[in-house]
Amino acid sequence: MTQSFTGSLPALAGWSVEGSIPILAIVIVAGLGTATLFAVSLAAYRRRRRAQYRLISLAVGALLARSVVGAGTVLGVVPMPAHHLIAHGLDFLIAALVLYAVYAHAPGAIGDDTVSD
């Protein structure tokens, strides 16, 4: 017979985010802020048309997707194990995109065709 994690820790018994109005409100506000940042990153990419701006837009888009997953978890659409797998996968993707944008497009990087100002 297996015992659930919350069954072994009485302080966590019954603790859940599903259906929590305060947590949903926080996720919605965070999502709106992230959506605004995503729109700004898309505008920057459209203006500059450079690969590093596209990578940053993709990273901020992944951050927005993370907010959607969080809202889905609170609403009961995304189960908690899937939430953790998806959210931490998106964390890795965000970090990888930002680091690649910095590494591959830094001044003096291989293939860098920019002229310093």
Short mmCIF file of C-alpha atoms in Angstrom, two decimals:
data_model
loop_
_atom_site.label_atom_id
_atom_site.label_comp_id
_atom_site.label_asym_id
_atom_site.label_seq_id
_atom_site.Cartn_x
_atom_site.Cartn_y
_atom_site.Cartn_z
CA MET A 1 0.00 0.00 0.00
CA THR A 2 1.36 3.43 -0.90
CA GLN A 3 0.90 6.52 1.18
CA SER A 4 0.32 9.92 -0.38
CA PHE A 5 2.80 12.71 0.20
CA THR A 6 0.21 14.89 1.94
CA GLY A 7 -0.80 11.94 4.13
CA SER A 8 2.70 11.79 5.55
CA LEU A 9 2.78 15.50 6.41
CA PRO A 10 -0.35 16.61 8.29
CA ALA A 11 0.48 20.30 7.73
CA LEU A 12 0.03 19.82 3.96
CA ALA A 13 -3.11 17.69 4.15
CA GLY A 14 -5.87 19.28 2.11
CA TRP A 15 -3.63 22.04 0.74
CA SER A 16 -4.37 22.62 -2.91
CA VAL A 17 -4.30 25.48 -5.40
CA GLU A 18 -7.24 24.14 -7.36
CA GLY A 19 -10.20 26.50 -7.08
CA SER A 20 -8.30 29.13 -5.05
CA ILE A 21 -9.64 32.55 -6.00
CA PRO A 22 -6.71 34.51 -4.46
CA ILE A 23 -4.13 32.39 -6.30
CA LEU A 24 -6.11 32.65 -9.54
CA ALA A 25 -6.20 36.45 -9.15
CA ILE A 26 -2.42 36.54 -8.67
CA VAL A 27 -1.86 34.31 -11.71
CA ILE A 28 -4.18 36.49 -13.82
CA VAL A 29 -2.40 39.71 -12.81
CA ALA A 30 0.98 38.09 -13.48
CA GLY A 31 -0.31 36.81 -16.82
CA LEU A 32 -1.53 40.28 -17.83
CA GLY A 33 1.86 41.76 -16.95
CA THR A 34 3.64 39.03 -18.87
CA ALA A 35 1.32 39.50 -21.85
CA THR A 36 2.25 43.19 -21.86
CA LEU A 37 5.96 42.32 -21.78
CA PHE A 38 5.40 39.82 -24.59
CA ALA A 39 3.71 42.51 -26.71
CA VAL A 40 6.63 44.88 -26.07
CA SER A 41 9.14 42.15 -26.99
CA LEU A 42 7.26 41.47 -30.24
CA ALA A 43 7.26 45.20 -31.04
CA ALA A 44 11.02 45.32 -30.40
CA TYR A 45 11.56 42.33 -32.67
CA ARG A 46 9.37 43.83 -35.38
CA ARG A 47 11.32 47.06 -35.18
CA ARG A 48 14.82 45.52 -35.14
CA ARG A 49 14.30 42.25 -37.06
CA ARG A 50 17.35 40.69 -35.38
CA ALA A 51 17.73 37.10 -34.23
CA GLN A 52 18.47 38.02 -30.62
CA TYR A 53 15.18 39.97 -30.38
CA ARG A 54 13.33 36.95 -31.78
CA LEU A 55 14.95 34.73 -29.14
CA ILE A 56 13.99 37.12 -26.35
CA SER A 57 10.41 37.24 -27.69
CA LEU A 58 10.30 33.45 -27.65
CA ALA A 59 11.57 33.41 -24.06
CA VAL A 60 8.94 35.93 -22.93
CA GLY A 61 6.31 33.95 -24.86
CA ALA A 62 7.36 30.84 -22.89
CA LEU A 63 7.00 32.89 -19.71
CA LEU A 64 3.46 33.79 -20.80
CA ALA A 65 2.75 30.10 -21.49
CA ARG A 66 3.88 29.40 -17.91
CA SER A 67 1.17 31.77 -16.63
CA VAL A 68 -1.42 29.97 -18.77
CA VAL A 69 -0.32 26.64 -17.28
CA GLY A 70 -0.61 28.14 -13.79
CA ALA A 71 -4.13 29.37 -14.48
CA GLY A 72 -5.02 25.96 -15.89
CA THR A 73 -3.79 24.33 -12.71
CA VAL A 74 -5.85 26.62 -10.48
CA LEU A 75 -8.91 26.01 -12.68
CA GLY A 76 -8.40 22.23 -12.47
CA VAL A 77 -7.59 21.75 -16.16
CA VAL A 78 -3.87 20.97 -15.70
CA PRO A 79 -3.09 18.35 -13.03
CA MET A 80 -0.32 19.25 -10.58
CA PRO A 81 2.20 16.62 -11.86
CA ALA A 82 1.74 17.92 -15.43
CA HIS A 83 1.99 21.49 -14.12
CA HIS A 84 5.41 20.78 -12.62
CA LEU A 85 6.69 18.99 -15.70
CA ILE A 86 5.50 21.72 -18.08
CA ALA A 87 6.43 24.69 -15.86
CA HIS A 88 9.95 23.45 -15.14
CA GLY A 89 10.40 22.52 -18.79
CA LEU A 90 9.44 26.08 -19.69
CA ASP A 91 11.89 27.39 -17.06
CA PHE A 92 14.67 25.48 -18.80
CA LEU A 93 13.55 26.73 -22.23
CA ILE A 94 13.46 30.36 -21.02
CA ALA A 95 16.95 30.14 -19.53
CA ALA A 96 18.33 28.39 -22.62
CA LEU A 97 16.83 30.97 -25.01
CA VAL A 98 18.11 33.96 -23.02
CA LEU A 99 21.59 32.48 -22.56
CA TYR A 100 21.79 31.55 -26.25
CA ALA A 101 20.68 35.07 -27.24
CA VAL A 102 23.43 36.56 -25.09
CA TYR A 103 26.12 34.04 -26.06
CA ALA A 104 25.49 33.81 -29.78
CA HIS A 105 24.82 37.48 -30.39
CA ALA A 106 27.36 39.15 -28.11
CA PRO A 107 29.69 41.67 -29.74
CA GLY A 108 32.63 39.76 -31.17
CA ALA A 109 30.74 36.47 -31.34
CA ILE A 110 31.40 34.22 -34.32
CA GLY A 111 29.27 35.39 -37.21
CA ASP A 112 28.64 38.77 -35.58
CA ASP A 113 28.23 41.29 -38.35
CA THR A 114 27.36 44.28 -36.22
CA VAL A 115 29.42 47.43 -36.05
CA SER A 116 29.95 48.97 -32.63
CA ASP A 117 28.42 52.39 -32.12
#
